[in-house]
Short mmCIF file of C-alpha atoms and ligand atoms in Angstrom, two decimals:
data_model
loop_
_atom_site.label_atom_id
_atom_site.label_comp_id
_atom_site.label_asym_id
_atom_site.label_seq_id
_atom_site.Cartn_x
_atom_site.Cartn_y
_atom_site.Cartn_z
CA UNK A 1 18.98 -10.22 13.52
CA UNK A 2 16.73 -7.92 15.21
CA UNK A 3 15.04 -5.63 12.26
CA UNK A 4 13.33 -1.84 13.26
CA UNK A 5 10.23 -1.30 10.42
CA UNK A 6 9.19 2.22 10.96
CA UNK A 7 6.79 3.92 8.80
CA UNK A 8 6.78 7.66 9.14
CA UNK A 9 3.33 9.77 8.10
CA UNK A 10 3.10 13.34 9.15
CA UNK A 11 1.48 13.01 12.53
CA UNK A 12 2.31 9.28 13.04
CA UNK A 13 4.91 6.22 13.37
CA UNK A 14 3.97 2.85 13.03
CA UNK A 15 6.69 0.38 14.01
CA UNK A 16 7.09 -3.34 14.24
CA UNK A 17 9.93 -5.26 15.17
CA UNK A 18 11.06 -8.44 13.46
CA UNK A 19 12.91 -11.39 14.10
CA UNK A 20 15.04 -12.28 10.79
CA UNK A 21 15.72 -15.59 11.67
CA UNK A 22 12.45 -16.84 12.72
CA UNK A 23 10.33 -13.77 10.99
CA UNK A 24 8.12 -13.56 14.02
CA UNK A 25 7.17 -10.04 15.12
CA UNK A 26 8.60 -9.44 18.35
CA UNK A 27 6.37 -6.09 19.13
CA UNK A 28 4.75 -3.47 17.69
CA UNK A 29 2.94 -0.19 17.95
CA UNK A 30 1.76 3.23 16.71
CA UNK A 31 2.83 6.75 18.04
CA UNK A 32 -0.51 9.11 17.00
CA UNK A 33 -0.89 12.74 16.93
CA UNK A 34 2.98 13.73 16.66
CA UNK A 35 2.97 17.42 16.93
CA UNK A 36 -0.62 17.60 17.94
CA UNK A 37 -2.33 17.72 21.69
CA UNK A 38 -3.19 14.44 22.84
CA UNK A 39 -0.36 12.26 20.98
CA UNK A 40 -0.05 8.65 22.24
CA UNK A 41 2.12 5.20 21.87
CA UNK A 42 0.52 2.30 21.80
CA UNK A 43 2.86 -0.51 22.46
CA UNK A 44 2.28 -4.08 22.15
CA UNK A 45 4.77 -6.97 22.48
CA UNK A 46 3.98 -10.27 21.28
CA UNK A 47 2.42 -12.27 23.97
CA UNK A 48 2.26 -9.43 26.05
CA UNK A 49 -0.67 -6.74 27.18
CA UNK A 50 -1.37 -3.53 24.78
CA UNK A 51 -0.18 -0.39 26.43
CA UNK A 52 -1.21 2.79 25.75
CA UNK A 53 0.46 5.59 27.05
CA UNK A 54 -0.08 8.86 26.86
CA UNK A 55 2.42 11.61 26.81
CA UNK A 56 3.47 14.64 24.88
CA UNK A 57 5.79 13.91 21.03
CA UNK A 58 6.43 17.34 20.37
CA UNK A 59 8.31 15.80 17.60
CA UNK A 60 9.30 12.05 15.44
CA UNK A 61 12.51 12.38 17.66
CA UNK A 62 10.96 12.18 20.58
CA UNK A 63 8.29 9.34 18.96
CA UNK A 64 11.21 7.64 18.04
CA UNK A 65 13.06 7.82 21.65
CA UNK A 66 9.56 7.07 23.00
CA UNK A 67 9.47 3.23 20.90
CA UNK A 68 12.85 2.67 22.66
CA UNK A 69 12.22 3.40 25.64
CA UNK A 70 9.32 0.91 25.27
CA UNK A 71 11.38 -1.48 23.53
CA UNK A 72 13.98 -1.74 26.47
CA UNK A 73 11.55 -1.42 29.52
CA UNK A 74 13.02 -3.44 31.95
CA UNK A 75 9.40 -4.88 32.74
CA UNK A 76 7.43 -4.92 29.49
CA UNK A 77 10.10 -4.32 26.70
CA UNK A 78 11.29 -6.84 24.60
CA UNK A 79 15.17 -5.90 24.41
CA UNK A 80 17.41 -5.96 26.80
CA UNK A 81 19.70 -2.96 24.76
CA UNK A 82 19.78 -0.49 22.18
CA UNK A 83 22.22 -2.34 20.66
CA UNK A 84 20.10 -5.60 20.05
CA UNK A 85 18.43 -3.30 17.41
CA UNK A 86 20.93 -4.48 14.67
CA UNK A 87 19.07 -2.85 11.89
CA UNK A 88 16.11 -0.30 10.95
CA UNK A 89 13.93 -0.62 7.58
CA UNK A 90 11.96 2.54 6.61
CA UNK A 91 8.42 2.08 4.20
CA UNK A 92 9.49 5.56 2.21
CA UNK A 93 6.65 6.18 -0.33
CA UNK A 94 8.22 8.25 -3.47
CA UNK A 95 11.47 7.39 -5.12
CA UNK A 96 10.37 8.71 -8.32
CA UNK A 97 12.50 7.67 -11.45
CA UNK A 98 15.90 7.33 -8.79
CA UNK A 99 14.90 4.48 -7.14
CA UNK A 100 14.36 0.96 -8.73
CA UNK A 101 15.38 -0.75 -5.71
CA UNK A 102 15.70 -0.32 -2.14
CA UNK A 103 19.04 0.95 -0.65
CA UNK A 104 20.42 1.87 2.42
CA UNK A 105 20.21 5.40 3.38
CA UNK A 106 23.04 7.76 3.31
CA UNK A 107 23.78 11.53 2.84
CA UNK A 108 23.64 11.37 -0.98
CA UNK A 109 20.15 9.07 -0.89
CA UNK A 110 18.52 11.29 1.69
CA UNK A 111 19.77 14.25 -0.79
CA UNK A 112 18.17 12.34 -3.69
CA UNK A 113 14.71 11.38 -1.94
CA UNK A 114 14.63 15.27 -0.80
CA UNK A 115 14.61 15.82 -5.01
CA UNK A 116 11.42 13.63 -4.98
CA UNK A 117 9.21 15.44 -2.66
CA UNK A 118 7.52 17.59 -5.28
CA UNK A 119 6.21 14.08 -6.21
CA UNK A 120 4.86 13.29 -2.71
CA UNK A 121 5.16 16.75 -0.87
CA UNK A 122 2.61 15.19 1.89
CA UNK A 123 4.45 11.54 2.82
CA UNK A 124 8.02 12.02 1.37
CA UNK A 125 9.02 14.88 3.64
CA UNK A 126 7.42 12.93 7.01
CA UNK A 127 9.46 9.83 5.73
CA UNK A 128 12.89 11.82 6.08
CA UNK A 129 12.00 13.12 9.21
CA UNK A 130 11.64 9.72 10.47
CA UNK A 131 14.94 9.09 9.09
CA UNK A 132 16.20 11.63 10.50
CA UNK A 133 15.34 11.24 13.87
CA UNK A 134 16.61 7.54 13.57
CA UNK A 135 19.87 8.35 12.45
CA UNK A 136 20.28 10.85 15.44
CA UNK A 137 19.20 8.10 17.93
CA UNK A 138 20.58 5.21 16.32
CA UNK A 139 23.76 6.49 14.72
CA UNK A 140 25.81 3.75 13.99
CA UNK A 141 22.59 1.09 13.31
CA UNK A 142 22.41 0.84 9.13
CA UNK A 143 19.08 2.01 8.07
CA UNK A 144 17.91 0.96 4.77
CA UNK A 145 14.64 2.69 2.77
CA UNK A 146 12.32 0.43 0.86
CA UNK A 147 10.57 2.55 -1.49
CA UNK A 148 6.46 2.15 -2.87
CA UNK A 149 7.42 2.79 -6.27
CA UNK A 150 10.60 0.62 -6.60
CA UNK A 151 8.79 -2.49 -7.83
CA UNK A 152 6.86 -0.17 -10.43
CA UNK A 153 9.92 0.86 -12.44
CA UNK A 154 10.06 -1.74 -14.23
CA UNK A 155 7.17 -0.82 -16.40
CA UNK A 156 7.99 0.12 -20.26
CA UNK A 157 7.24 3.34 -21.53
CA UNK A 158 4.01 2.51 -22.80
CA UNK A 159 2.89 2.35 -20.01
CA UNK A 160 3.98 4.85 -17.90
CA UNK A 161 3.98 7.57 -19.90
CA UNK A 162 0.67 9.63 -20.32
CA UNK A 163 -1.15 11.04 -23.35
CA UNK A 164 -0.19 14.70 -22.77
CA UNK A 165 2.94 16.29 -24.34
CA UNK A 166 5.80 15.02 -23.69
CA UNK A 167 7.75 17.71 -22.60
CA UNK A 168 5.99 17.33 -19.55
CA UNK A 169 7.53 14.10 -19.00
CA UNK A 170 11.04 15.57 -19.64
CA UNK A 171 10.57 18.99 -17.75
CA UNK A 172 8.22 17.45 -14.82
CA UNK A 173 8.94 13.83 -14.75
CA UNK A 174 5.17 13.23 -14.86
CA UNK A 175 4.05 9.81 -15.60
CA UNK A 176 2.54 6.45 -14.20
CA UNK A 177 5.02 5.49 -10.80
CA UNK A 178 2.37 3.68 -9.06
CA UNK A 179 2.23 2.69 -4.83
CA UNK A 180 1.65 -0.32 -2.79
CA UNK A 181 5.29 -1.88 -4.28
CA UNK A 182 5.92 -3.32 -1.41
CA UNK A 183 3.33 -5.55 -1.63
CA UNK A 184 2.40 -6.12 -4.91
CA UNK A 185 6.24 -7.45 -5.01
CA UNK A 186 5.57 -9.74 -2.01
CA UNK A 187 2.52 -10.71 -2.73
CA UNK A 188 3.32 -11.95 -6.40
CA UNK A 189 6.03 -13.54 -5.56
CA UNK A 190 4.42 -15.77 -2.19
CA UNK A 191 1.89 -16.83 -4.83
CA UNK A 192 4.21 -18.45 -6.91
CA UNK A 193 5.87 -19.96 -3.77
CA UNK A 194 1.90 -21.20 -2.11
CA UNK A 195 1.56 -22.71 -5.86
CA UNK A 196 4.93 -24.32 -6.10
CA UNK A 197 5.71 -22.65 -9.80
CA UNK A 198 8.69 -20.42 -10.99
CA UNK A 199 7.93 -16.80 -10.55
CA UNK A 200 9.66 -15.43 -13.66
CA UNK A 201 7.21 -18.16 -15.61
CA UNK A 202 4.11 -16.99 -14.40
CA UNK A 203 1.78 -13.80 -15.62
CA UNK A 204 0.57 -12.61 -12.19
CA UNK A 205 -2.20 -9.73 -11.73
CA UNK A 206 -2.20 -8.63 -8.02
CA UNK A 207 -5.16 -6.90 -6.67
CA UNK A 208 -4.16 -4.90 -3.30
CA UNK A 209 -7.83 -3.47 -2.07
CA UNK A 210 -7.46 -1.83 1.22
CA UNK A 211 -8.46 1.77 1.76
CA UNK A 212 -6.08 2.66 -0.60
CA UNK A 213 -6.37 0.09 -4.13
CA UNK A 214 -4.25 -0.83 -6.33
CA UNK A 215 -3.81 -3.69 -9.48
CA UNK A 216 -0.62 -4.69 -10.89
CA UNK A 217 0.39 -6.88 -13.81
CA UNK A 218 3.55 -8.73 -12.93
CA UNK A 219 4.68 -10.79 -15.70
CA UNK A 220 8.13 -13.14 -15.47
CA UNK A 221 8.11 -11.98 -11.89
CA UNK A 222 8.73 -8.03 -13.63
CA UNK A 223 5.73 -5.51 -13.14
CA UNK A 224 4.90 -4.28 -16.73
CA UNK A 225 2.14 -1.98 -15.55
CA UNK A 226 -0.26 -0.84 -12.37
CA UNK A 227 -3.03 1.32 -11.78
CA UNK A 228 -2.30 4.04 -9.39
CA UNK A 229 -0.55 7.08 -11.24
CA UNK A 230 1.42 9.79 -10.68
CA UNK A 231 -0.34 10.15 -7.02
CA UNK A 232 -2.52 7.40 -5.43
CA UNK A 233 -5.15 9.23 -6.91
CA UNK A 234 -5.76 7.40 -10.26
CA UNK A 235 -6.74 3.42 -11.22
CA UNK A 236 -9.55 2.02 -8.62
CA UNK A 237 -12.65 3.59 -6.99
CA UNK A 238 -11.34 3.51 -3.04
CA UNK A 239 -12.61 4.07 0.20
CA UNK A 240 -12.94 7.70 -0.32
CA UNK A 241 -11.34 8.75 -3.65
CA UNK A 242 -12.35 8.68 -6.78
CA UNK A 243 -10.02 6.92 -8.69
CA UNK A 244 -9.71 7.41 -12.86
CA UNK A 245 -12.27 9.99 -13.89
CA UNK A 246 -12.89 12.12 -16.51
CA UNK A 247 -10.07 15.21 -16.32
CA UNK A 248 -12.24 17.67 -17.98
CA UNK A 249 -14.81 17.36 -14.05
CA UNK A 250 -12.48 19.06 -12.32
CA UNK A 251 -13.06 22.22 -14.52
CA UNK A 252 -16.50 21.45 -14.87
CA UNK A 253 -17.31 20.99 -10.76
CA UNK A 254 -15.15 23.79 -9.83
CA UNK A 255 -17.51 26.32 -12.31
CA UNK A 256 -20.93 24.54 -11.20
CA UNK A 257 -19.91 24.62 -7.21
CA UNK A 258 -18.28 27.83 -7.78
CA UNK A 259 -15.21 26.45 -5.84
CA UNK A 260 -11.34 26.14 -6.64
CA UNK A 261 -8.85 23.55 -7.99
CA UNK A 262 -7.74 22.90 -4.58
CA UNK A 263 -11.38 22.21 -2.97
CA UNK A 264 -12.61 20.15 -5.87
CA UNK A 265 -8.99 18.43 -5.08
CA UNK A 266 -9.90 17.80 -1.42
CA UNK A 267 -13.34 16.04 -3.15
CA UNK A 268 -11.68 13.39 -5.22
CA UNK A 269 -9.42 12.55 -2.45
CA UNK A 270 -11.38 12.70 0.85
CA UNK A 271 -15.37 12.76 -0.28
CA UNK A 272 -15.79 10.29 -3.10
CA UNK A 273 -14.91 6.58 -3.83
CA UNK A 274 -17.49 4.26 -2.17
CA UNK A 275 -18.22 6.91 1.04
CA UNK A 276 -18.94 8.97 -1.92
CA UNK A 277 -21.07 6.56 -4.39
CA UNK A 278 -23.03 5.33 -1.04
CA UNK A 279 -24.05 8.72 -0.22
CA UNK A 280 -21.59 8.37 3.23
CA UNK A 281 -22.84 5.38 4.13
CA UNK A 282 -19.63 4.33 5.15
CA UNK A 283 -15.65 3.94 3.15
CA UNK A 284 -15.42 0.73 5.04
CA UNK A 285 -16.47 -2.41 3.64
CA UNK A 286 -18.14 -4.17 6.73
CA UNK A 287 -20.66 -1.53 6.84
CA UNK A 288 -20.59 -1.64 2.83
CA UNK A 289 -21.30 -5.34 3.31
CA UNK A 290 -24.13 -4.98 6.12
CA UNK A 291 -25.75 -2.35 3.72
CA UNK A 292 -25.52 -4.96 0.67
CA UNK A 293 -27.03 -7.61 2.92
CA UNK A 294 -30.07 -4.99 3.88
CA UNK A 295 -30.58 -4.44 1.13
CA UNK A 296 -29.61 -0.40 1.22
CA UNK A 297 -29.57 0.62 -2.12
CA UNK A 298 -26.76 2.83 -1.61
CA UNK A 299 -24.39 0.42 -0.18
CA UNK A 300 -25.35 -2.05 -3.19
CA UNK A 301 -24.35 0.98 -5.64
CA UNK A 302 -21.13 1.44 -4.05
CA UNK A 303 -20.06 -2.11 -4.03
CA UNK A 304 -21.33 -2.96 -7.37
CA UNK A 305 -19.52 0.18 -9.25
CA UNK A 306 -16.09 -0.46 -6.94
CA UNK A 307 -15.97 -4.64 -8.10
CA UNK A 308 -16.32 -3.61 -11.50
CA UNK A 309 -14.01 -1.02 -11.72
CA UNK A 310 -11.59 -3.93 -10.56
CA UNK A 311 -12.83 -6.36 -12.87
CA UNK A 312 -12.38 -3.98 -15.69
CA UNK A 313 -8.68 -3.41 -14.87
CA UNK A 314 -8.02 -7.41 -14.40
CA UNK A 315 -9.23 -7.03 -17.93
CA UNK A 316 -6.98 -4.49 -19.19
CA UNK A 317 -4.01 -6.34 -17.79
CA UNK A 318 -5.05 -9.82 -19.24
CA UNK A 319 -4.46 -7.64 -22.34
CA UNK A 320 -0.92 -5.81 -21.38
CA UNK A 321 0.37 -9.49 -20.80
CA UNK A 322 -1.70 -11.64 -23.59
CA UNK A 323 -2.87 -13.67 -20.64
CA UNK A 324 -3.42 -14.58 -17.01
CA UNK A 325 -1.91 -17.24 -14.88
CA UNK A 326 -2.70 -16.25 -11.09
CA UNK A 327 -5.07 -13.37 -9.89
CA UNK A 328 -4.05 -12.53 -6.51
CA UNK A 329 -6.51 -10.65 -3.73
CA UNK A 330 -4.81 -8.71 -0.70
CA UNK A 331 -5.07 -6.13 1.90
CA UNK A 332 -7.84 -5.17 4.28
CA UNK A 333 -11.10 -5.42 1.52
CA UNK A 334 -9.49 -8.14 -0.70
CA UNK A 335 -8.33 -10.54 1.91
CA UNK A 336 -11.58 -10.18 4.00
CA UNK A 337 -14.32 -9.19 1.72
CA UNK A 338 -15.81 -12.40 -0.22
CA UNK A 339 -18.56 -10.67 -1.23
CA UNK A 340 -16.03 -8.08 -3.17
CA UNK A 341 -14.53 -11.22 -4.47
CA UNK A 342 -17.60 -13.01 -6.06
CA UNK A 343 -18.70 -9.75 -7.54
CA UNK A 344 -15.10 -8.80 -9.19
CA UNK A 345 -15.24 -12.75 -10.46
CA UNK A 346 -18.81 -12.69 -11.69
CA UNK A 347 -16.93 -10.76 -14.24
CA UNK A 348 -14.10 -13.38 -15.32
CA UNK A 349 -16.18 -16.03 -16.34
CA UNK A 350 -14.17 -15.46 -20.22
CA UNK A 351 -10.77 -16.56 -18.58
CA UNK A 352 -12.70 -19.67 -16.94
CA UNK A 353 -12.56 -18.54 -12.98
CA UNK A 354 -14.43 -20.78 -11.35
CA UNK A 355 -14.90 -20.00 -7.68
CA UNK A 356 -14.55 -22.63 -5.00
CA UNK A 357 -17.04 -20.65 -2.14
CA UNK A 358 -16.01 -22.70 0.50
CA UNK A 359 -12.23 -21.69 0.09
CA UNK A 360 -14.00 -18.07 -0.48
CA UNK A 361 -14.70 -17.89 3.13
CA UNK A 362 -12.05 -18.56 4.81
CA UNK A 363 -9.95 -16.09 6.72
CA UNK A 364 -6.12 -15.53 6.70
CA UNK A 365 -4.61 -18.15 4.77
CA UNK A 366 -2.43 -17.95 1.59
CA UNK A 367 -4.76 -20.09 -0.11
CA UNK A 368 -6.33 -20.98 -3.42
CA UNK A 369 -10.02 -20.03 -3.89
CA UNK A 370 -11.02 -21.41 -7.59
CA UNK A 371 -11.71 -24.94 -8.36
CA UNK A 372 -8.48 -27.44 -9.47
CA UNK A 373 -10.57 -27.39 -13.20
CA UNK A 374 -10.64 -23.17 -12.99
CA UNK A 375 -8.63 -22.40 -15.99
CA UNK A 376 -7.18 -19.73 -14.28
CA UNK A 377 -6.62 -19.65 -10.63
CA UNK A 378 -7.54 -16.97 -8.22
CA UNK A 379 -5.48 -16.95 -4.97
CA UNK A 380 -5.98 -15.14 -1.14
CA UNK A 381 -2.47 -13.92 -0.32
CA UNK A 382 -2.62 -11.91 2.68
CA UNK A 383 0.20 -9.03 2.68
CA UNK A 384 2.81 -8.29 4.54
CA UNK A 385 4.26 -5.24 3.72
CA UNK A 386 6.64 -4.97 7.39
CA UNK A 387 7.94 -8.53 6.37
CA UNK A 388 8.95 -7.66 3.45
CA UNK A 389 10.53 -3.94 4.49
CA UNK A 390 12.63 -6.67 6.91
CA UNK A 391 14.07 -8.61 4.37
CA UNK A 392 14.93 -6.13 1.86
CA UNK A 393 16.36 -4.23 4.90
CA UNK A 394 18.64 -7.51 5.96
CA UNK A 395 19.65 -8.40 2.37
CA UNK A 396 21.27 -4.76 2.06
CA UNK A 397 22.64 -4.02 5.74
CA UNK A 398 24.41 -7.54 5.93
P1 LIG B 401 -6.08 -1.71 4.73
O1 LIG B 401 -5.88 -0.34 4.14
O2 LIG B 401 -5.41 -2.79 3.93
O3 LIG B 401 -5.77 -1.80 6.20
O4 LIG B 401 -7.66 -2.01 4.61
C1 LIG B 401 -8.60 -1.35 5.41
C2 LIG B 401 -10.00 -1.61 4.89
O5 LIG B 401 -10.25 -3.03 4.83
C3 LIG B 401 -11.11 -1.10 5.82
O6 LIG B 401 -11.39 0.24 5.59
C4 LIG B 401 -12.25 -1.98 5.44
O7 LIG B 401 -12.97 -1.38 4.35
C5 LIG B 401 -11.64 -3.26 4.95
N1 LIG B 401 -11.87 -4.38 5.89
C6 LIG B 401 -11.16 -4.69 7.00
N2 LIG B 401 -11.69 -5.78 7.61
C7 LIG B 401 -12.76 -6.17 6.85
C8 LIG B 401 -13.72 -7.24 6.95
N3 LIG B 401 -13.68 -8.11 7.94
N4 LIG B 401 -14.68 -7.30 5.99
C9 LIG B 401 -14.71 -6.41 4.97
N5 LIG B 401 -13.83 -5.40 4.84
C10 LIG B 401 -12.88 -5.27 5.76
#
């Protein structure tokens, strides 16, 4: 089966197109600036040259008609039809307390993720529209949604809820829903696979570090609790937001800097985590790295208080399962960062991590990097979020 992925953001599609059967990825791309002057595909089938071409997406209808139209060139698409497309997977981020699982998207769903967006008014909304503008093009093609939360909602009360009253739960639905599902799911589950041991027998703590972070605890293959919030806001310092912090600096900031909720909002999100910490140095890692190596003593600060932020919630979740099997690095920082990884293990030395630094360095395997004597081993599992949108999508639309 031929599988769509598309993941809709306000101004953007990203798209991929998988092969069931063999799981290759038969071509992929990005439509930027939807909606905005200047908006551009960029189209690359496997094997094949990049494209990029330029030319007015008004709208994620016309994105979407764009990716077919590049899909069944008759020189440098990949499909000879439409109908080869027997299926189309959509990365939806918010599914609050409605969705535990994925599901294939219908009248009543799309009703049911429109109840959500209060919980993610910025991606939940751009997600339907790319639904939307699928089901118009592709009307009789089953789409499924795989949702960031899903995985999460497993967690027990304890520790979801929040310390604030709990009528807020009840009239609000605020609590702990958590992101990055997708792959804290796939990711968990490959290592048991790579190590040859029963999922639902192993206590699992995944750390996804990209520019967005997250850690999960996944114990008996179930995730019992995760870092990110109510909004991708909390847990980890990131590449520009602040993670957990103190509540009561939001009041205090907005009286000192004489601005409002909203600006100090825009702060957390957009000016702080490491671009923050570094004094801008950089949100990105390499140049994080290159500063550490230089010896810039902003970059060191930065890196330092982000790997034991992470250390200190691998911690925390050795406690929330009474133990730790596999610690599992992923995404962007934690599958290409050693340096991040030495640091966060410098601090694990009391569940016997011992690091194997030649396995450390290398680049893009599923691979162990601890010694066979580390008591508990750490594991490189890089993610593959697309993958597993395509599998969920073929398990429910065959
Ligand atoms: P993601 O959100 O998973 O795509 O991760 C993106 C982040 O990964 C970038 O902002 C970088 O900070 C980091 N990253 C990507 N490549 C490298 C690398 N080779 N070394 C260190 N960090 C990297």
């Amino acid at each position: 089966m031929k599988i769509l992925v598309i993941n809709c953001g306000r101004s953007f599609l990203k798209f991929q197109l998988i092969d069931s059967e063999t799981e290759a990825v038969i071509a992929k791309g990005l439509c930027e600036r939807i909606g905005i002057e200047g908006s551009k595909l960029i189209y690359t089938p496997t094997g094949g040259e990049k494209q990029e071409i330029e030319e007015p997406m008004e709208d994620h209808k016309k994105a979407v008609s764009l990716v077919i139209d590049a899909l069944t060139d008759k020189e440098t698409g990949v499909l000879t039809s439409l109908s080869e497309i027997n299926a189309v997977g959509h990365r939806l981020v918010h599914g609050g307390e409605k969705f535990a699982s994925s599901t294939l998207i219908n009248e009543e769903v799309i009703a049911a993720i429109t109840e959500c967006n209060d919980l993610a008014p910025l991606h939940n909304p751009a997600n339907l529209i790319g639904i939307r503008a699928c089901k118009e093009l592709m009307p009789d093609v089953p789409q499924a949604g795989v949702f960031d939360t899903a995985f999460h909602q497993t967690m027990p009360e304890e520790a979801y809820l929040y310390g604030i009253p709990y009528e807020y739960y009840e009239k609000y639905r605020i609590r702990r829903y958590g992101f990055h599902g997708t792959s804290h799911s796939y990711v968990s589950a490959r290592a048991a696979e790579v190590l040859g041991k029963k999922y639902e027998d192993l206590k699992i703590i995944v750390c996804h570090l990209g520019n967005g972070a997250s850690v999960s605890a996944v114990k008996n293959g179930k995730c019992v609790d995760t870092s990110m919030g109510l909004t991708p806001l909390e847990g980890l310092i990131m590449g520009t937001r602040s993670g957990d912090i103190d509540p009561a600096i939001i009041e205090f900031l907005a009286h000192k800097e004489g601005r409002s909720i909203d600006e100090i909002m825009a702060v957390l999100n957009k000016k702080s985590g490491v671009l923050g910490l570094s004094e801008n140095v950089s949100s990105d890692f390499r140049d994080l790295e290159d500063g550490y190596n230089n010896g810039d003593a902003n970059a060191i600060r930065a890196l330092k208080t982000y790997c034991y932020r992470v250390a200190k919630y691998v911690g925390s979740y050795v406690a929330a399962m009474n133990g730790v099997d596999v610690i599992c690095f992923t995404a962007g920082i934690g599958e290409n960062a050693p340096l991040v990884r030495n640091f966060v293990c410098e601090h694990l030395g009391y569940l016997g991590v011992e690091l194997d630094q030649e396995a450390n360095h290398k680049r893009g395997e599923d691979i162990a990097i601890t010694t066979p004597e580390s008591r508990t081993t750490v594991m490189v599992i890089p993610t593959n979020e697309e993958l597993a949108i395509a599998r969920e999508t073929v398990r429910l639309a065959v």
